[in-house]
PDB file of N, CA, C and O in Angstrom:
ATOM      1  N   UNK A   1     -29.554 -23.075 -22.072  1.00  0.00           N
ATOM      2  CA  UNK A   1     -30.847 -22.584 -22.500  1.00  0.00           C
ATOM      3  C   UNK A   1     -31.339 -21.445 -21.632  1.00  0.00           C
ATOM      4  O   UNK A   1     -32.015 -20.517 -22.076  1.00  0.00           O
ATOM      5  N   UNK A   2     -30.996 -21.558 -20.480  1.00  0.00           N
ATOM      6  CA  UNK A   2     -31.290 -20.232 -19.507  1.00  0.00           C
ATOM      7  C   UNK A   2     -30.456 -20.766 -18.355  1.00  0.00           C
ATOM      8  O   UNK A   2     -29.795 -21.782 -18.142  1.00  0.00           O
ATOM      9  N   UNK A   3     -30.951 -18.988 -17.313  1.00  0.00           N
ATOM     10  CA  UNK A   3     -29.490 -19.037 -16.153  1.00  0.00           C
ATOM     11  C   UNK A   3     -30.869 -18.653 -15.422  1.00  0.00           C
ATOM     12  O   UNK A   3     -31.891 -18.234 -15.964  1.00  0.00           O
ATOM     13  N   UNK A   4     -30.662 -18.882 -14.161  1.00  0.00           N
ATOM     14  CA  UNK A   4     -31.189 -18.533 -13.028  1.00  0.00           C
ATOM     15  C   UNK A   4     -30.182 -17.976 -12.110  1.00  0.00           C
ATOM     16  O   UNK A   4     -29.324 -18.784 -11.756  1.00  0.00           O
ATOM     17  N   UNK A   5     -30.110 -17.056 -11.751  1.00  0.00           N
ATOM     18  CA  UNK A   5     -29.725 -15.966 -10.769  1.00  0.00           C
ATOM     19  C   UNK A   5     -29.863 -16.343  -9.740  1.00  0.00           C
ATOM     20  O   UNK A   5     -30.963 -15.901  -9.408  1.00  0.00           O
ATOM     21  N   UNK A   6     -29.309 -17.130  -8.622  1.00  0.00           N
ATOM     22  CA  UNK A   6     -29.547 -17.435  -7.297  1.00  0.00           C
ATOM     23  C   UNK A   6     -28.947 -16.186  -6.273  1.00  0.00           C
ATOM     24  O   UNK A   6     -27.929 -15.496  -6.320  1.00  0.00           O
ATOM     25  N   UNK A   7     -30.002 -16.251  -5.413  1.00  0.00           N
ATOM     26  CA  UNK A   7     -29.732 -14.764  -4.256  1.00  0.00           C
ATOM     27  C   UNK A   7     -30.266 -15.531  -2.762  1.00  0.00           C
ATOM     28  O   UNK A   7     -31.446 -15.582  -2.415  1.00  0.00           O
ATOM     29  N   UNK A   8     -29.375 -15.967  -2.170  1.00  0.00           N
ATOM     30  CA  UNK A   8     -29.740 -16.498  -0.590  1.00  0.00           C
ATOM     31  C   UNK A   8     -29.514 -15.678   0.192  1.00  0.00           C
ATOM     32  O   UNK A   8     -28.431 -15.098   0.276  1.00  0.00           O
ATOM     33  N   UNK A   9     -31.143 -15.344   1.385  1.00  0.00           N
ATOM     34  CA  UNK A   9     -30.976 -14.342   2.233  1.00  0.00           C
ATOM     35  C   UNK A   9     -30.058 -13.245   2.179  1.00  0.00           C
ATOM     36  O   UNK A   9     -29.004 -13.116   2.800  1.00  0.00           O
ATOM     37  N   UNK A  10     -30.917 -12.011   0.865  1.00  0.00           N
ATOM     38  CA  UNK A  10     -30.081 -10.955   0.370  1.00  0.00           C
ATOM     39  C   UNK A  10     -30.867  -9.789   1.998  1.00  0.00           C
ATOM     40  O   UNK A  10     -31.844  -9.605   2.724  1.00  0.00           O
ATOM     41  N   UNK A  11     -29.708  -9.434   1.726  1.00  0.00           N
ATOM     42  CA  UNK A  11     -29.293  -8.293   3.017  1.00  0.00           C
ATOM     43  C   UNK A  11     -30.586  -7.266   2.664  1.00  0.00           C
ATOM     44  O   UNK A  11     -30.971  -6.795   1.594  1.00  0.00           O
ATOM     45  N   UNK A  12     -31.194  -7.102   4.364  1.00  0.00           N
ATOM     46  CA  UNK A  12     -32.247  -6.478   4.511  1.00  0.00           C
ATOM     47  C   UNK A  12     -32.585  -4.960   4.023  1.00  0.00           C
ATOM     48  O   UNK A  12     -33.619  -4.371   3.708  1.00  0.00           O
ATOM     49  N   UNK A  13     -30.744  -4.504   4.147  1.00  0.00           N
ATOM     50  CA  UNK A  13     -31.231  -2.945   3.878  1.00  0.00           C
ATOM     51  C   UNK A  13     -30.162  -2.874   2.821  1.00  0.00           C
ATOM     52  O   UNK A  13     -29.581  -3.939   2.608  1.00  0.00           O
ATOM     53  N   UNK A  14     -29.763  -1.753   2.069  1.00  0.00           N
ATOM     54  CA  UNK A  14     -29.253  -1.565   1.106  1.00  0.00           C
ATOM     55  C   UNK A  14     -29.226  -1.428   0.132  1.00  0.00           C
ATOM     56  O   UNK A  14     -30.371  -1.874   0.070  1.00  0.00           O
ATOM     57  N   UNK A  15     -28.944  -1.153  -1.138  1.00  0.00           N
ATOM     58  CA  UNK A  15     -29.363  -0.955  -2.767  1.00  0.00           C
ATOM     59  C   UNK A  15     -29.695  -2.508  -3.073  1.00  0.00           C
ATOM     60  O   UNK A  15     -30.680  -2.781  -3.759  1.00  0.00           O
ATOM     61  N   UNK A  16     -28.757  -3.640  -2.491  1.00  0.00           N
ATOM     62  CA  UNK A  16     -29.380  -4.948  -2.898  1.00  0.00           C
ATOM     63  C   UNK A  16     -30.504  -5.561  -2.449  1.00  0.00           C
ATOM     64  O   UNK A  16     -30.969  -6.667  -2.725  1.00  0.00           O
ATOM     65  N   UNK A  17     -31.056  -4.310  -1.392  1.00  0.00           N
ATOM     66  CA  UNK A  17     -32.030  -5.077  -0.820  1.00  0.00           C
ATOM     67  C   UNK A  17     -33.662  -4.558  -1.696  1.00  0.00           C
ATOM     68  O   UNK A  17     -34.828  -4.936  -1.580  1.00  0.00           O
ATOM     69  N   UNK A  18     -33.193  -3.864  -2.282  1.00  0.00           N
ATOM     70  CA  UNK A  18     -34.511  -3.737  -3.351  1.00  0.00           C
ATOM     71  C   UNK A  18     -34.147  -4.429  -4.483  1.00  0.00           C
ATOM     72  O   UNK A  18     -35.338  -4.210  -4.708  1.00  0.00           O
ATOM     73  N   UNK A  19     -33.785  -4.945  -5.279  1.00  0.00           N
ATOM     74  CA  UNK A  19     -33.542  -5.755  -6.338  1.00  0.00           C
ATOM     75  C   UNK A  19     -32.306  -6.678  -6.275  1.00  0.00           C
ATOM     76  O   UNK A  19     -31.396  -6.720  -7.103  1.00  0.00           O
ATOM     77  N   UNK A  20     -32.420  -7.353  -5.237  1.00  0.00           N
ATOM     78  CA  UNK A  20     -31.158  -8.914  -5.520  1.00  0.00           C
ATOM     79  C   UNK A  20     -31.333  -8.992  -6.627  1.00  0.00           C
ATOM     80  O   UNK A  20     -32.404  -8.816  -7.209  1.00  0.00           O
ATOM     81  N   UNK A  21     -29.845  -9.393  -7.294  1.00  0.00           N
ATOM     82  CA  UNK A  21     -29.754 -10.220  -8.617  1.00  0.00           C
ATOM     83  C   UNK A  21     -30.303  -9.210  -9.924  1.00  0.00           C
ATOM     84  O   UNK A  21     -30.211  -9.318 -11.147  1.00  0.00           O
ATOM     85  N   UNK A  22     -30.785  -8.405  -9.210  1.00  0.00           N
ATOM     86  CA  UNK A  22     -31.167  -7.593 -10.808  1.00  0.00           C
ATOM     87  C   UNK A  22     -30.068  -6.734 -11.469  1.00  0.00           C
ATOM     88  O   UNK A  22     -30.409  -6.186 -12.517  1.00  0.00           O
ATOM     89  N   UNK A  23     -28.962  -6.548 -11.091  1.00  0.00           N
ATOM     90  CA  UNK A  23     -28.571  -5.838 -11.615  1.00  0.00           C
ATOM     91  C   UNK A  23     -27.976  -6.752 -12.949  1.00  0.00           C
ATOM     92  O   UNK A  23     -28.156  -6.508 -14.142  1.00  0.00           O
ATOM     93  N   UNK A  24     -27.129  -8.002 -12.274  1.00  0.00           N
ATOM     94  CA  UNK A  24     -26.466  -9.046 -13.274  1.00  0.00           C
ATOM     95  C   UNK A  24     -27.480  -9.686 -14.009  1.00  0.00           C
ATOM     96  O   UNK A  24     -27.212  -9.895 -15.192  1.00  0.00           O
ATOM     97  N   UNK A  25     -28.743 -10.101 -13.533  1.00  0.00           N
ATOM     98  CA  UNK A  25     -29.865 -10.331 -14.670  1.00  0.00           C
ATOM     99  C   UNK A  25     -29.954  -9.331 -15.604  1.00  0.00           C
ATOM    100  O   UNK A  25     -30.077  -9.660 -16.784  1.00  0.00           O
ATOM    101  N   UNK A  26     -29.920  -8.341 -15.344  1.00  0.00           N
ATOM    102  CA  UNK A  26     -30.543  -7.324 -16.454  1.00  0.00           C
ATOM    103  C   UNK A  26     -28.859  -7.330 -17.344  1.00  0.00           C
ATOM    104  O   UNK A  26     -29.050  -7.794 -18.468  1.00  0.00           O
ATOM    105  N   UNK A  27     -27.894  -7.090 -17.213  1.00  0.00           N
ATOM    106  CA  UNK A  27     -26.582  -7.236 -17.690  1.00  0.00           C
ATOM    107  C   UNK A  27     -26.605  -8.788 -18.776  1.00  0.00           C
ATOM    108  O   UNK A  27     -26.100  -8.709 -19.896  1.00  0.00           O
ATOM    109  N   UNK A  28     -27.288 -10.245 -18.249  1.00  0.00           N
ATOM    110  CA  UNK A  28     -27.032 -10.881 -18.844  1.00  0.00           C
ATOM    111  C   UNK A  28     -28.455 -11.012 -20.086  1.00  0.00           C
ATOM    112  O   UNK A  28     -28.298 -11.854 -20.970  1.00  0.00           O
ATOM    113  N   UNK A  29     -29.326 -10.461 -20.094  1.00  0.00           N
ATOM    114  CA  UNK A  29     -30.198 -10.272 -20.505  1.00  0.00           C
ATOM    115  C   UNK A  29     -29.989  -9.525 -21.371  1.00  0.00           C
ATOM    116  O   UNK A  29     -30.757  -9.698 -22.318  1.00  0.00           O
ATOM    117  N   UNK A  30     -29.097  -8.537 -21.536  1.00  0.00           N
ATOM    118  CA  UNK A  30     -28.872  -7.893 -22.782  1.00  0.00           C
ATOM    119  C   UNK A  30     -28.178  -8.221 -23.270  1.00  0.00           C
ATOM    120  O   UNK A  30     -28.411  -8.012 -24.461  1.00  0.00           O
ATOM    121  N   UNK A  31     -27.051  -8.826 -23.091  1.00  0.00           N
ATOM    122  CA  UNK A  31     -26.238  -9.570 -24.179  1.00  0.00           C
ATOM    123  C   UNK A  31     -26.872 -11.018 -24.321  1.00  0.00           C
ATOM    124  O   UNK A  31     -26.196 -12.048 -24.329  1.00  0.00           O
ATOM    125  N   UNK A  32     -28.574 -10.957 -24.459  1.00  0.00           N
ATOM    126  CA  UNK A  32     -28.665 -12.455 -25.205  1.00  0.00           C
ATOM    127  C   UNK A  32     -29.116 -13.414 -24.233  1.00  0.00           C
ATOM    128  O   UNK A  32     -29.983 -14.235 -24.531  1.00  0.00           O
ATOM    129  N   UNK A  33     -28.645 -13.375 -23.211  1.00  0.00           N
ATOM    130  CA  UNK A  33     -29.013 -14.339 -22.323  1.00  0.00           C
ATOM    131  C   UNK A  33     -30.231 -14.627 -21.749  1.00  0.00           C
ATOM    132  O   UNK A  33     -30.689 -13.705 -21.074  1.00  0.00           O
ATOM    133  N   UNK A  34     -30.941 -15.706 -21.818  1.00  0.00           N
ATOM    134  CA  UNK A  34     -32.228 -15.921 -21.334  1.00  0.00           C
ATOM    135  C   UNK A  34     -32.105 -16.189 -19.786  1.00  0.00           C
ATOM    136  O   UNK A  34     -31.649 -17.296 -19.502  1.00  0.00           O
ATOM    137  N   UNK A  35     -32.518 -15.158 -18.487  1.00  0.00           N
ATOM    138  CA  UNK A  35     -31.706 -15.064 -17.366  1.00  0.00           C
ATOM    139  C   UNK A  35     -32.833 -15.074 -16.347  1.00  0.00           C
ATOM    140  O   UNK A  35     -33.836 -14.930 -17.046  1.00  0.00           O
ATOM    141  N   UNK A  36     -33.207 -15.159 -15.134  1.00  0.00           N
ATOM    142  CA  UNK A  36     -34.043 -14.737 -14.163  1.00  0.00           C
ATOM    143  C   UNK A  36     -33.931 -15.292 -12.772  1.00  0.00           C
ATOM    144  O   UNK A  36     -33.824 -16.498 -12.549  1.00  0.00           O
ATOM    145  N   UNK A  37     -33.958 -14.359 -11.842  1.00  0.00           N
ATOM    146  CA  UNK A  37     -33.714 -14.127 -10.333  1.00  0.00           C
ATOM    147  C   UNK A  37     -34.740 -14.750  -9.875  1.00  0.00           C
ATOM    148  O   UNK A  37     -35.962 -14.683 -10.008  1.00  0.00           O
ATOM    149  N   UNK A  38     -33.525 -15.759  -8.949  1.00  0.00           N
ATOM    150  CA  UNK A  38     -34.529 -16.439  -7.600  1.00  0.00           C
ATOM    151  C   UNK A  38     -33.711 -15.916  -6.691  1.00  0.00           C
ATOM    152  O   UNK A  38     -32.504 -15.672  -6.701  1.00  0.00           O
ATOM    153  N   UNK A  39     -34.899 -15.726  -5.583  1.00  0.00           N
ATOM    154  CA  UNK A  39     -34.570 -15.292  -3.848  1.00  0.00           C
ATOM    155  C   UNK A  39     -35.034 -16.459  -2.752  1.00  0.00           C
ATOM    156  O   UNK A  39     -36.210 -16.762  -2.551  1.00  0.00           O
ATOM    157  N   UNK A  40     -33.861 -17.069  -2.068  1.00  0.00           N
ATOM    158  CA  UNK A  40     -34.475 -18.080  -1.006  1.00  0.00           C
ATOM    159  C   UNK A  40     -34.291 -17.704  -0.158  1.00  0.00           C
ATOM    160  O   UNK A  40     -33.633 -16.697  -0.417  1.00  0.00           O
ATOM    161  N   UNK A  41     -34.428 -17.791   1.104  1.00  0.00           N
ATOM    162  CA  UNK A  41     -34.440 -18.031   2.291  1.00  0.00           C
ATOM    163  C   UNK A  41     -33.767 -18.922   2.324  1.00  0.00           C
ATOM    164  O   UNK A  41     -33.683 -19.837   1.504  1.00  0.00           O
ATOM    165  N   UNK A  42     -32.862 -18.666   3.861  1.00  0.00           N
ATOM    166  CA  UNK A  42     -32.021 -19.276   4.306  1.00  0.00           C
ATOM    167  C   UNK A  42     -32.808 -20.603   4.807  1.00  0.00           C
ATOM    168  O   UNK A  42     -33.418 -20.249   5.816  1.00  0.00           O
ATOM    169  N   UNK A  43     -33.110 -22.204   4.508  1.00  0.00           N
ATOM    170  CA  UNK A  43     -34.208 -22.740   5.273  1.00  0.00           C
ATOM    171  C   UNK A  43     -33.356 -23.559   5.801  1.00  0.00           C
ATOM    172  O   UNK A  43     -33.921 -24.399   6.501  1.00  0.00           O
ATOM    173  N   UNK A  44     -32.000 -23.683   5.746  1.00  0.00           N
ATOM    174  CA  UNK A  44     -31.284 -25.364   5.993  1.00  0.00           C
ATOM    175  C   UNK A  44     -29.911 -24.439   6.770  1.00  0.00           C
ATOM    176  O   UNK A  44     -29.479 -23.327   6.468  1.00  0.00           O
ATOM    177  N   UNK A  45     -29.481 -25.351   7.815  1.00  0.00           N
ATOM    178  CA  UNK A  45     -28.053 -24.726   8.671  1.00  0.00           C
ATOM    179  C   UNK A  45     -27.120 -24.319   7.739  1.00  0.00           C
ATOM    180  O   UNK A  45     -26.406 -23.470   8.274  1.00  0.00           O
ATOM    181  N   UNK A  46     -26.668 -24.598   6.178  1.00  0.00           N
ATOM    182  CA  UNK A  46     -25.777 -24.662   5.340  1.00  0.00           C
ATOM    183  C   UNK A  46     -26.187 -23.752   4.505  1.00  0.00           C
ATOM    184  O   UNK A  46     -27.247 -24.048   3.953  1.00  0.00           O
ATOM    185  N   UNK A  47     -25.723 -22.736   4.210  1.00  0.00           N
ATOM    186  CA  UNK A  47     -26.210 -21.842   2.323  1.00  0.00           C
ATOM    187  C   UNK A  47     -25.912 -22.894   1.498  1.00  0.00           C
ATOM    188  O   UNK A  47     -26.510 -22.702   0.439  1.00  0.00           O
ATOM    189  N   UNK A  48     -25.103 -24.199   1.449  1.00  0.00           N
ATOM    190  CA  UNK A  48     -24.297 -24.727   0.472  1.00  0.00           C
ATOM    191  C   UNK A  48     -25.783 -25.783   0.242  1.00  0.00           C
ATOM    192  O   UNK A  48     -26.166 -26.224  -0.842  1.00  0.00           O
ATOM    193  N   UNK A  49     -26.403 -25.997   1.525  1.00  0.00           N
ATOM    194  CA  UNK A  49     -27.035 -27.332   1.485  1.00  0.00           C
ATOM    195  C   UNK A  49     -28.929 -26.414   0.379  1.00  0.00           C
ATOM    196  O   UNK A  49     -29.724 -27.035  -0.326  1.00  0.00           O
ATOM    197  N   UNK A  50     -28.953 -24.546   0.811  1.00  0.00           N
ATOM    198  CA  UNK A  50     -30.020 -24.456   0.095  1.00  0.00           C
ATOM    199  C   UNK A  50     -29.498 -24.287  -1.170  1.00  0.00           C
ATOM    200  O   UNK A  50     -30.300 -24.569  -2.060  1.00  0.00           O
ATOM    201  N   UNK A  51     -28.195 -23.843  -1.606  1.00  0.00           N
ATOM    202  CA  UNK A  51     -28.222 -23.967  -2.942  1.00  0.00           C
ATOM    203  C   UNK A  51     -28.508 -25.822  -3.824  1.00  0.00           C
ATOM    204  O   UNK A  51     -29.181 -26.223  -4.773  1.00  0.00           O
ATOM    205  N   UNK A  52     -27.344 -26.600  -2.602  1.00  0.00           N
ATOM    206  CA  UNK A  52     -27.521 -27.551  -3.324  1.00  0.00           C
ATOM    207  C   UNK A  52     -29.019 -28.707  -3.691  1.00  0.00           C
ATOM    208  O   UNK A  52     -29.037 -29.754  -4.339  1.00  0.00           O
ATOM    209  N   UNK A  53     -30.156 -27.968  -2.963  1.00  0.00           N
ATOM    210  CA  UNK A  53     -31.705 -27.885  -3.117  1.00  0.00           C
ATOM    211  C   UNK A  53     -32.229 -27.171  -4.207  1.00  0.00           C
ATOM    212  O   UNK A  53     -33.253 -27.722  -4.610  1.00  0.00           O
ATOM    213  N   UNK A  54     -31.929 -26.146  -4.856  1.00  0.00           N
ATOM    214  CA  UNK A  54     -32.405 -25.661  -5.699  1.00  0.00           C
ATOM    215  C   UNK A  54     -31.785 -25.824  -6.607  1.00  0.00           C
ATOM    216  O   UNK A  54     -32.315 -25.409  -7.638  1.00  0.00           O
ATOM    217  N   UNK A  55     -30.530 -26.413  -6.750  1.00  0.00           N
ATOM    218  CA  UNK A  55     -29.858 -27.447  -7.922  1.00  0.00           C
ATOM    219  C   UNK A  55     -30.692 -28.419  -8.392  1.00  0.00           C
ATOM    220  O   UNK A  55     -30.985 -28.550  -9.580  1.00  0.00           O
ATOM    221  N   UNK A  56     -31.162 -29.241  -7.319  1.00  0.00           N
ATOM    222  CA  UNK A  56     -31.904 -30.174  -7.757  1.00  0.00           C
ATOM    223  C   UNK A  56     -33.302 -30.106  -8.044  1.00  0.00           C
ATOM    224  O   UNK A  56     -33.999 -31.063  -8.384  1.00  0.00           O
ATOM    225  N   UNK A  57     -33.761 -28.650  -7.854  1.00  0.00           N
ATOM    226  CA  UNK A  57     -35.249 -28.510  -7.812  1.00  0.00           C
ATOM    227  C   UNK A  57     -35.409 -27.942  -9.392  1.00  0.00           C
ATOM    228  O   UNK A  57     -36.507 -28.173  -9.897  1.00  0.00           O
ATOM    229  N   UNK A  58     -34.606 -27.354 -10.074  1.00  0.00           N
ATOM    230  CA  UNK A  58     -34.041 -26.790 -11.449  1.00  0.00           C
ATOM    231  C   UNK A  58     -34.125 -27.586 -12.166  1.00  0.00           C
ATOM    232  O   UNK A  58     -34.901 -27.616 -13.120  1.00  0.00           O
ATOM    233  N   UNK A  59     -33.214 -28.528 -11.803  1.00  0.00           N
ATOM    234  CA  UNK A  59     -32.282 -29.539 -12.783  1.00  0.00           C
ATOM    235  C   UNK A  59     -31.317 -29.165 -13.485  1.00  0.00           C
ATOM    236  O   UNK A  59     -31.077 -29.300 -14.684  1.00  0.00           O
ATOM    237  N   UNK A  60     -30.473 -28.412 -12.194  1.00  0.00           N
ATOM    238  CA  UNK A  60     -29.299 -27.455 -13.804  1.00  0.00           C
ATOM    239  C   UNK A  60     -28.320 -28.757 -13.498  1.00  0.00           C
ATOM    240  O   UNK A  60     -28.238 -29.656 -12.661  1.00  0.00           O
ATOM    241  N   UNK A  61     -27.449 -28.195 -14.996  1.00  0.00           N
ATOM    242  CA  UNK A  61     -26.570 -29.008 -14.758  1.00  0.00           C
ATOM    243  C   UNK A  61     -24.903 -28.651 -15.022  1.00  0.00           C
ATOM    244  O   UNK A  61     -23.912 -29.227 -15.472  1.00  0.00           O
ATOM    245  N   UNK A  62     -25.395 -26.835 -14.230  1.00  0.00           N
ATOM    246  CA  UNK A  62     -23.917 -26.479 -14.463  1.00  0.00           C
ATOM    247  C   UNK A  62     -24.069 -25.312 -13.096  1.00  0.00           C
ATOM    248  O   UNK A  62     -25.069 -24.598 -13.175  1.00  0.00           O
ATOM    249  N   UNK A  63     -23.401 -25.143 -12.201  1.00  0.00           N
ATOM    250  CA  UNK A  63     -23.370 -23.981 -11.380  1.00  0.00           C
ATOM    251  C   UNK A  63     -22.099 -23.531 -11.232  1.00  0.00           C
ATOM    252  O   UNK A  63     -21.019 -24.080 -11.014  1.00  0.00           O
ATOM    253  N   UNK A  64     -22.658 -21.784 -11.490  1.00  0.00           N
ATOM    254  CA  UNK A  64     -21.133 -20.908 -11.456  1.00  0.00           C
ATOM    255  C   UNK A  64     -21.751 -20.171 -10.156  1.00  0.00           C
ATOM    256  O   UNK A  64     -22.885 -19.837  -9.813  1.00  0.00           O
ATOM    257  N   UNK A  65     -20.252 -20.066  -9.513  1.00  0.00           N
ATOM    258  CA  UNK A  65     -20.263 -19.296  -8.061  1.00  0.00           C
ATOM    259  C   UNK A  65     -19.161 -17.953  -8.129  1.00  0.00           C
ATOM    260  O   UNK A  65     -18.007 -17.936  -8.557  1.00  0.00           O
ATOM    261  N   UNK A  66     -19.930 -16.924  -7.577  1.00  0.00           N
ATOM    262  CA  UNK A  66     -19.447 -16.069  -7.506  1.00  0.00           C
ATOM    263  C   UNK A  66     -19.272 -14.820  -6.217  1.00  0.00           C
ATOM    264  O   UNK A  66     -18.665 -15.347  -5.284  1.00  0.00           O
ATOM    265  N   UNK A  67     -19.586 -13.493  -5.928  1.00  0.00           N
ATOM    266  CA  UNK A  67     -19.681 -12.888  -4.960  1.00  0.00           C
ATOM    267  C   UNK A  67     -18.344 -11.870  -4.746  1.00  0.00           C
ATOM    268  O   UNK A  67     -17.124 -12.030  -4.786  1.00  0.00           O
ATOM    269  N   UNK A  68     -19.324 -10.653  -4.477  1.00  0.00           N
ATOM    270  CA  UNK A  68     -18.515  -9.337  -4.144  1.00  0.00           C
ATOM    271  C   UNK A  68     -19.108  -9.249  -2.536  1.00  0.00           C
ATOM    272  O   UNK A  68     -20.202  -9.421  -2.000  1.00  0.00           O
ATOM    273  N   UNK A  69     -17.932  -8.934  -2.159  1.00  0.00           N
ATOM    274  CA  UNK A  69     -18.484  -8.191  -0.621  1.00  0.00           C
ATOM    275  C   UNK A  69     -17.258  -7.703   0.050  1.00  0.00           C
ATOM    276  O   UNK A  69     -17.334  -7.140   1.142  1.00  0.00           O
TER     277      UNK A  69
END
């Protein structure tokens, strides 16, 4: 029914640092997809442990992982 765009502690300077996640939101958004960007903060020793917090704060019940760098 929709995607949420997850972006943990996106890098301070850079083209991503003015729009995390917008570029692939706006990409899935035009082909149809009901899509929108969240930005967290790093709050827990683990990235794995804030994603797996905002899994449960959602209620999704599917996560795709990805990443260029």
């Amino acid at each position: 029914a929709a995607v949420t765009v997850l972006v943990v502690d996106p890098p301070a300077m850079g083209p991503a640092a003015e729009d995390p996640g917008g570029p692939l939101c706006r990409w899935l958004v035009r082909h149809g997809v009901a899509a929108e960007v969240m930005v967290s903060a790093r709050t827990r020793p683990r990235v794995s442990e804030v994603i797996a917090d905002r899994l449960r704060d959602l209620g999704a019940d599917l996560l795709v992982m990805g990443a260029y760098g």
